[in-house]
Amino acid sequence: MNKLKIEKKIKNYNFLCLGACHSDNILKLKNNYKLFRTNPVIYESKKGGVCFNIVNYISLFTKNFHFFSLSIPKNVKKTRFHNISKNKNDSFYTAILDQNGKLIMGLASNESYEKINNIKFDIINKYIKSNTFLILDLCFNKKLTENIINYYFSKKINIMIAGTSSFKINRIKNCINKISTLCLNEDEAFALTNKKSINYSINYILKKNPIINLVITRGKKPVIMVLNGVKYLGYVPKIRIKNENGAGDAFSAMFFLCVTTKLQPFEILSLSISLGCLHTLNYKYKNIIDFNNKLKKIQKKIIIKKND
C-alpha cells in the first residue's frame, strides 16, 4: 500500500479535526543529564498540539479536511484552519529529550483550552458532508468534551479520539459507547479503565462499546489493535530513535485514515506503526516516491499476528 492508493481510497471522505494548536518547545540534551545542575541543550521551537500534528499528517493524503482550534498563530497557514472561540491562545508544550531523542518528560500548559465552556458549533457544521469523520483530542475540559461528543454523536458523525494524556483521558469515560475509533497508549488505557492489566482494560472498553476500533501503543511492547472484536498484535521494529516527541500523533493519523478506508487489519496496523516509526526517525517529507520508499522499508520489518 502506497500513498497514492490511500489517497484514492479516502478521496470521498471528509475529516473535521478539533483540538489544540500551540507552541512546541523541544529541548534535546547534549549529554547525559545531571540533576540539580545546568544542562546544555539543543533548542527547537515549532507549532504543535495533538490534533494539529494529526492534521499535518492527514494533509499529506487528502485536502478534504478542516482544522478547528483557538486563534491560529500568525505563522500557521490559514487555509482550512478555523477559529472556534474568541479566547486568547497562550498555551504551550515543552518536551525534554535525552541525547538520543527519547522523551524524558513533557510539560503542558493548556489553560487556554480548558477554561472554554462553549465553542462555535455552527462554524464546524458548515463543513459537514456525507462520510464525515470528527477527529478530537482532549484539550478541552470534561464538560465541553462530553458536549462535543454527544452533539456530534446525535448527528451520526463518526467520532475518533486521540488519547492525548493519561491526565485527560477520563474526560471520555462517560462517552466510550459513542466513540467509533480510539487511540491510546498503555498509561492512558490504565487511567481510563482504572485497571492494572492491559487485557482487563481492553475488556472494560469493549464491554462499554463492543464495536469500537481500538488501538493501544505500549512503547517497545507489541501494539494491540481490536477491530470487529478481533485482537491483533503489532511488533515494533528496532530503530534508532532521533525524536520520539509526536510519534504517537503520527501513528494516530495513519490509524484514523486506514480505518476509514477499511483496509485489511494487518495493513492498517503495519502502516500505522510504520508512520510512527518514520516520525521517530525525524523524517522530513520530501516527495511521494521518497515517502513511499521509506514507509515500505519500515513496513517490511513489522510483524503482525492475530491474537486468538
Short mmCIF file of C-alpha atoms in Angstrom, two decimals:
data_model
loop_
_atom_site.label_atom_id
_atom_site.label_comp_id
_atom_site.label_asym_id
_atom_site.label_seq_id
_atom_site.Cartn_x
_atom_site.Cartn_y
_atom_site.Cartn_z
CA MET A 1 0.00 0.00 0.00
CA ASN A 2 1.45 3.37 -1.01
CA LYS A 3 0.47 6.98 -0.50
CA LEU A 4 -1.38 7.28 -3.83
CA LYS A 5 -3.52 4.22 -3.08
CA ILE A 6 -4.52 5.62 0.32
CA GLU A 7 -5.36 8.96 -1.32
CA LYS A 8 -7.62 7.18 -3.79
CA LYS A 9 -9.43 5.23 -1.08
CA ILE A 10 -10.15 8.29 1.09
CA LYS A 11 -10.96 10.79 -1.68
CA ASN A 12 -14.67 10.78 -0.78
CA TYR A 13 -14.15 11.10 2.98
CA ASN A 14 -14.24 14.33 4.96
CA PHE A 15 -12.20 14.92 8.13
CA LEU A 16 -13.11 17.60 10.68
CA CYS A 17 -10.31 17.93 13.23
CA LEU A 18 -10.99 19.69 16.52
CA GLY A 19 -8.31 20.31 19.14
CA ALA A 20 -5.16 22.05 20.24
CA CYS A 21 -2.64 24.15 18.36
CA HIS A 22 0.16 25.76 20.36
CA SER A 23 3.87 26.38 20.57
CA ASP A 24 6.06 23.30 20.98
CA ASN A 25 9.44 23.83 22.60
CA ILE A 26 11.81 20.92 22.09
CA LEU A 27 14.83 20.71 24.41
CA LYS A 28 17.25 17.95 23.46
CA LEU A 29 20.06 17.28 25.92
CA LYS A 30 23.59 17.32 24.52
CA ASN A 31 24.92 14.99 27.23
CA ASN A 32 23.70 12.66 29.94
CA TYR A 33 21.73 14.93 32.24
CA LYS A 34 22.72 15.84 35.78
CA LEU A 35 20.00 16.65 38.28
CA PHE A 36 20.28 19.95 40.18
CA ARG A 37 22.81 21.21 37.60
CA THR A 38 22.65 23.27 34.40
CA ASN A 39 22.45 21.01 31.36
CA PRO A 40 23.28 22.17 27.80
CA VAL A 41 20.52 21.54 25.23
CA ILE A 42 19.69 21.90 21.54
CA TYR A 43 16.56 24.06 21.27
CA GLU A 44 13.85 23.93 18.62
CA SER A 45 10.54 25.80 18.56
CA LYS A 46 7.65 24.91 16.27
CA LYS A 47 3.87 24.70 16.21
CA GLY A 48 2.31 21.59 17.69
CA GLY A 49 -0.63 20.15 19.59
CA VAL A 50 -2.03 16.62 19.26
CA CYS A 51 -4.75 17.47 16.76
CA PHE A 52 -2.53 19.94 14.90
CA ASN A 53 0.12 17.23 14.45
CA ILE A 54 -2.51 14.75 13.26
CA VAL A 55 -3.82 17.30 10.75
CA ASN A 56 -0.32 17.82 9.36
CA TYR A 57 -0.07 14.13 8.52
CA ILE A 58 -3.63 13.87 7.19
CA SER A 59 -2.86 16.78 4.85
CA LEU A 60 -0.24 14.59 3.13
CA PHE A 61 -3.03 12.29 1.93
CA THR A 62 -6.10 14.47 1.35
CA LYS A 63 -7.34 18.02 1.01
CA ASN A 64 -10.71 17.02 2.43
CA PHE A 65 -10.00 18.24 5.96
CA HIS A 66 -10.64 21.25 8.18
CA PHE A 67 -8.95 22.08 11.48
CA PHE A 68 -10.77 23.92 14.28
CA SER A 69 -8.96 25.43 17.25
CA LEU A 70 -8.31 28.63 19.16
CA SER A 71 -6.73 31.57 17.37
CA ILE A 72 -4.22 30.09 14.97
CA PRO A 73 -0.70 31.54 15.37
CA LYS A 74 0.26 34.05 12.69
CA ASN A 75 2.86 31.87 11.01
CA VAL A 76 0.45 28.95 10.52
CA LYS A 77 -1.20 28.72 7.11
CA LYS A 78 -4.86 29.72 7.46
CA THR A 79 -6.29 27.58 4.63
CA ARG A 80 -8.77 25.08 6.13
CA PHE A 81 -7.94 26.34 9.64
CA HIS A 82 -10.79 27.91 11.64
CA ASN A 83 -11.08 29.73 14.97
CA ILE A 84 -13.89 28.33 17.16
CA SER A 85 -13.56 30.71 20.15
CA LYS A 86 -12.56 34.29 20.91
CA ASN A 87 -10.39 33.16 23.83
CA LYS A 88 -6.72 34.05 23.71
CA ASN A 89 -4.41 31.16 22.88
CA ASP A 90 -1.30 31.28 25.09
CA SER A 91 -0.92 27.52 25.64
CA PHE A 92 2.38 25.74 25.06
CA TYR A 93 4.13 22.40 25.36
CA THR A 94 7.76 21.73 26.27
CA ALA A 95 9.39 18.35 25.62
CA ILE A 96 12.66 17.34 27.23
CA LEU A 97 14.50 14.67 25.23
CA ASP A 98 17.64 12.78 26.14
CA GLN A 99 20.66 13.00 23.85
CA ASN A 100 19.28 10.12 21.76
CA GLY A 101 15.90 11.80 21.22
CA LYS A 102 13.95 9.69 23.71
CA LEU A 103 11.29 11.60 25.63
CA ILE A 104 12.15 12.18 29.30
CA MET A 105 9.29 14.49 30.19
CA GLY A 106 6.61 16.62 28.58
CA LEU A 107 5.33 19.80 30.24
CA ALA A 108 1.99 21.20 29.05
CA SER A 109 0.19 24.47 29.77
CA ASN A 110 -3.35 24.06 28.45
CA GLU A 111 -5.40 26.56 30.45
CA SER A 112 -6.42 28.46 27.31
CA TYR A 113 -8.40 25.45 26.15
CA GLU A 114 -9.56 24.05 29.47
CA LYS A 115 -11.34 27.23 30.58
CA ILE A 116 -13.56 27.32 27.46
CA ASN A 117 -17.17 26.34 28.12
CA ASN A 118 -18.57 26.72 24.61
CA ILE A 119 -17.32 26.58 21.04
CA LYS A 120 -18.85 27.81 17.77
CA PHE A 121 -20.52 24.63 16.53
CA ASP A 122 -22.02 26.48 13.56
CA ILE A 123 -18.53 27.11 12.15
CA ILE A 124 -17.78 23.38 12.25
CA ASN A 125 -21.21 22.34 10.98
CA LYS A 126 -20.75 24.27 7.73
CA TYR A 127 -18.25 21.66 6.66
CA ILE A 128 -20.23 18.53 7.46
CA LYS A 129 -20.78 16.34 4.39
CA SER A 130 -21.62 12.71 3.82
CA ASN A 131 -18.86 10.38 5.02
CA THR A 132 -17.64 12.88 7.62
CA PHE A 133 -15.36 11.88 10.49
CA LEU A 134 -14.67 14.04 13.55
CA ILE A 135 -11.15 13.73 14.99
CA LEU A 136 -10.95 15.11 18.52
CA ASP A 137 -8.11 15.47 21.01
CA LEU A 138 -8.74 16.04 24.71
CA CYS A 139 -7.56 19.62 25.17
CA PHE A 140 -10.99 20.83 26.33
CA ASN A 141 -12.42 20.37 29.83
CA LYS A 142 -14.52 17.30 30.66
CA LYS A 143 -17.89 19.01 30.33
CA LEU A 144 -17.16 20.54 26.93
CA THR A 145 -15.54 17.32 25.69
CA GLU A 146 -18.67 15.40 26.60
CA ASN A 147 -20.87 18.06 24.99
CA ILE A 148 -18.90 17.84 21.74
CA ILE A 149 -19.09 14.04 21.64
CA ASN A 150 -22.79 13.95 22.50
CA TYR A 151 -23.60 16.66 19.97
CA TYR A 152 -21.88 15.00 17.01
CA PHE A 153 -22.99 11.53 18.02
CA SER A 154 -26.57 12.82 17.77
CA LYS A 155 -25.72 13.97 14.24
CA LYS A 156 -24.50 10.44 13.42
CA ILE A 157 -20.91 11.56 12.85
CA ASN A 158 -18.15 9.01 13.38
CA ILE A 159 -16.06 10.24 16.31
CA MET A 160 -12.35 9.43 16.52
CA ILE A 161 -10.44 10.19 19.71
CA ALA A 162 -6.69 10.62 20.22
CA GLY A 163 -5.90 9.80 23.86
CA THR A 164 -3.72 12.93 24.36
CA SER A 165 -2.69 12.36 28.02
CA SER A 166 -3.25 9.99 30.93
CA PHE A 167 -4.20 13.10 32.92
CA LYS A 168 -7.01 13.95 30.48
CA ILE A 169 -8.32 10.58 29.34
CA ASN A 170 -11.06 10.43 31.99
CA ARG A 171 -12.83 13.17 30.05
CA ILE A 172 -14.27 10.49 27.75
CA LYS A 173 -15.09 7.92 30.44
CA ASN A 174 -18.84 8.53 30.16
CA CYS A 175 -18.81 8.59 26.35
CA ILE A 176 -16.94 5.42 25.35
CA ASN A 177 -20.10 3.95 23.81
CA LYS A 178 -20.31 6.93 21.40
CA ILE A 179 -16.76 6.74 20.05
CA SER A 180 -16.10 4.87 16.80
CA THR A 181 -12.29 4.84 16.97
CA LEU A 182 -9.97 5.26 19.95
CA CYS A 183 -6.15 5.56 20.03
CA LEU A 184 -4.47 5.20 23.41
CA ASN A 185 -1.11 4.46 24.93
CA GLU A 186 -0.84 1.96 27.76
CA ASP A 187 -0.85 4.58 30.54
CA GLU A 188 -3.98 6.17 29.08
CA ALA A 189 -5.71 2.78 28.88
CA PHE A 190 -4.99 2.10 32.56
CA ALA A 191 -6.11 5.60 33.60
CA LEU A 192 -9.33 5.37 31.57
CA THR A 193 -10.37 1.98 32.91
CA ASN A 194 -8.80 2.07 36.37
CA LYS A 195 -7.36 -1.39 35.67
CA LYS A 196 -3.81 -2.64 36.14
CA SER A 197 -3.88 -5.26 33.39
CA ILE A 198 -4.00 -4.40 29.68
CA ASN A 199 -6.39 -7.27 28.98
CA TYR A 200 -8.74 -6.10 31.73
CA SER A 201 -8.55 -2.60 30.29
CA ILE A 202 -9.45 -3.85 26.82
CA ASN A 203 -12.33 -5.92 28.16
CA TYR A 204 -13.64 -2.89 30.06
CA ILE A 205 -13.64 -0.75 26.91
CA LEU A 206 -15.21 -3.47 24.75
CA LYS A 207 -17.93 -4.05 27.33
CA LYS A 208 -18.81 -0.35 27.06
CA ASN A 209 -18.56 -0.39 23.26
CA PRO A 210 -18.29 -3.80 21.53
CA ILE A 211 -17.93 -2.28 18.04
CA ILE A 212 -15.20 0.28 18.79
CA ASN A 213 -12.00 0.36 16.71
CA LEU A 214 -9.34 0.31 19.42
CA VAL A 215 -5.57 0.53 19.35
CA ILE A 216 -3.14 0.74 22.27
CA THR A 217 0.55 1.53 21.83
CA ARG A 218 2.93 0.21 24.51
CA GLY A 219 6.42 1.52 23.80
CA LYS A 220 8.69 -1.37 22.81
CA LYS A 221 5.98 -3.93 23.62
CA PRO A 222 3.62 -5.09 20.85
CA VAL A 223 0.88 -2.66 19.81
CA ILE A 224 -2.59 -4.09 20.46
CA MET A 225 -5.39 -3.45 17.98
CA VAL A 226 -9.01 -4.60 18.21
CA LEU A 227 -11.18 -4.46 15.09
CA ASN A 228 -14.63 -6.08 14.92
CA GLY A 229 -13.90 -7.70 18.27
CA VAL A 230 -10.75 -9.43 16.96
CA LYS A 231 -7.40 -8.70 18.61
CA TYR A 232 -4.14 -8.22 16.69
CA LEU A 233 -0.57 -7.69 17.86
CA GLY A 234 1.91 -5.48 16.01
CA TYR A 235 5.59 -5.92 16.78
CA VAL A 236 7.53 -2.65 16.55
CA PRO A 237 10.90 -2.99 14.77
CA LYS A 238 14.10 -1.83 16.40
CA ILE A 239 15.01 1.61 15.11
CA ARG A 240 17.43 4.33 16.06
CA ILE A 241 15.37 6.96 17.89
CA LYS A 242 16.08 10.55 16.89
CA ASN A 243 12.94 12.32 18.09
CA GLU A 244 10.26 10.44 19.97
CA ASN A 245 8.08 13.50 20.56
CA GLY A 246 4.90 13.38 18.41
CA ALA A 247 5.34 9.80 17.20
CA GLY A 248 2.02 8.83 18.78
CA ASP A 249 0.26 11.57 16.81
CA ALA A 250 1.75 10.26 13.55
CA PHE A 251 0.59 6.75 14.47
CA SER A 252 -2.92 8.03 15.27
CA ALA A 253 -3.18 9.96 12.00
CA MET A 254 -2.40 6.88 9.92
CA PHE A 255 -4.66 4.67 12.03
CA PHE A 256 -7.60 7.05 11.59
CA LEU A 257 -7.03 7.22 7.83
CA CYS A 258 -6.61 3.48 7.39
CA VAL A 259 -9.67 2.59 9.48
CA THR A 260 -11.86 4.78 7.27
CA THR A 261 -10.59 3.00 4.15
CA LYS A 262 -11.46 -0.40 5.64
CA LEU A 263 -8.11 -1.90 4.69
CA GLN A 264 -7.19 -5.36 5.89
CA PRO A 265 -6.34 -5.34 9.63
CA PHE A 266 -2.74 -6.42 9.05
CA GLU A 267 -2.23 -3.49 6.69
CA ILE A 268 -3.95 -0.98 8.99
CA LEU A 269 -1.70 -1.82 11.91
CA SER A 270 1.55 -2.17 9.95
CA LEU A 271 1.06 1.18 8.19
CA SER A 272 0.22 2.93 11.47
CA ILE A 273 3.33 1.56 13.16
CA SER A 274 5.40 2.46 10.09
CA LEU A 275 4.41 6.13 10.14
CA GLY A 276 5.01 6.33 13.89
CA CYS A 277 8.49 4.88 13.37
CA LEU A 278 9.16 7.20 10.45
CA HIS A 279 8.37 10.18 12.65
CA THR A 280 10.66 8.82 15.38
CA LEU A 281 13.45 8.79 12.79
CA ASN A 282 12.83 12.55 12.42
CA TYR A 283 11.85 12.10 8.77
CA LYS A 284 11.02 15.26 6.80
CA TYR A 285 8.63 14.82 3.89
CA LYS A 286 10.30 15.46 0.50
CA ASN A 287 8.20 13.84 -2.19
CA ILE A 288 5.85 10.91 -2.79
CA ILE A 289 8.49 8.49 -4.06
CA ASP A 290 10.85 9.06 -1.14
CA PHE A 291 7.96 8.87 1.37
CA ASN A 292 6.65 5.60 -0.08
CA ASN A 293 10.09 4.02 -0.15
CA LYS A 294 10.84 4.96 3.46
CA LEU A 295 7.41 3.76 4.64
CA LYS A 296 7.69 0.43 2.78
CA LYS A 297 11.19 -0.18 4.14
CA ILE A 298 9.91 0.05 7.71
CA GLN A 299 6.68 -1.82 6.97
CA LYS A 300 8.64 -4.87 5.76
CA LYS A 301 10.22 -5.17 9.22
CA ILE A 302 6.90 -5.20 11.09
CA ILE A 303 5.29 -8.45 12.19
CA ILE A 304 1.52 -8.57 12.71
CA LYS A 305 -0.16 -11.52 14.40
CA LYS A 306 -3.78 -12.32 15.02
CA ASN A 307 -4.18 -12.97 18.73
CA ASP A 308 -6.77 -15.74 19.06
#
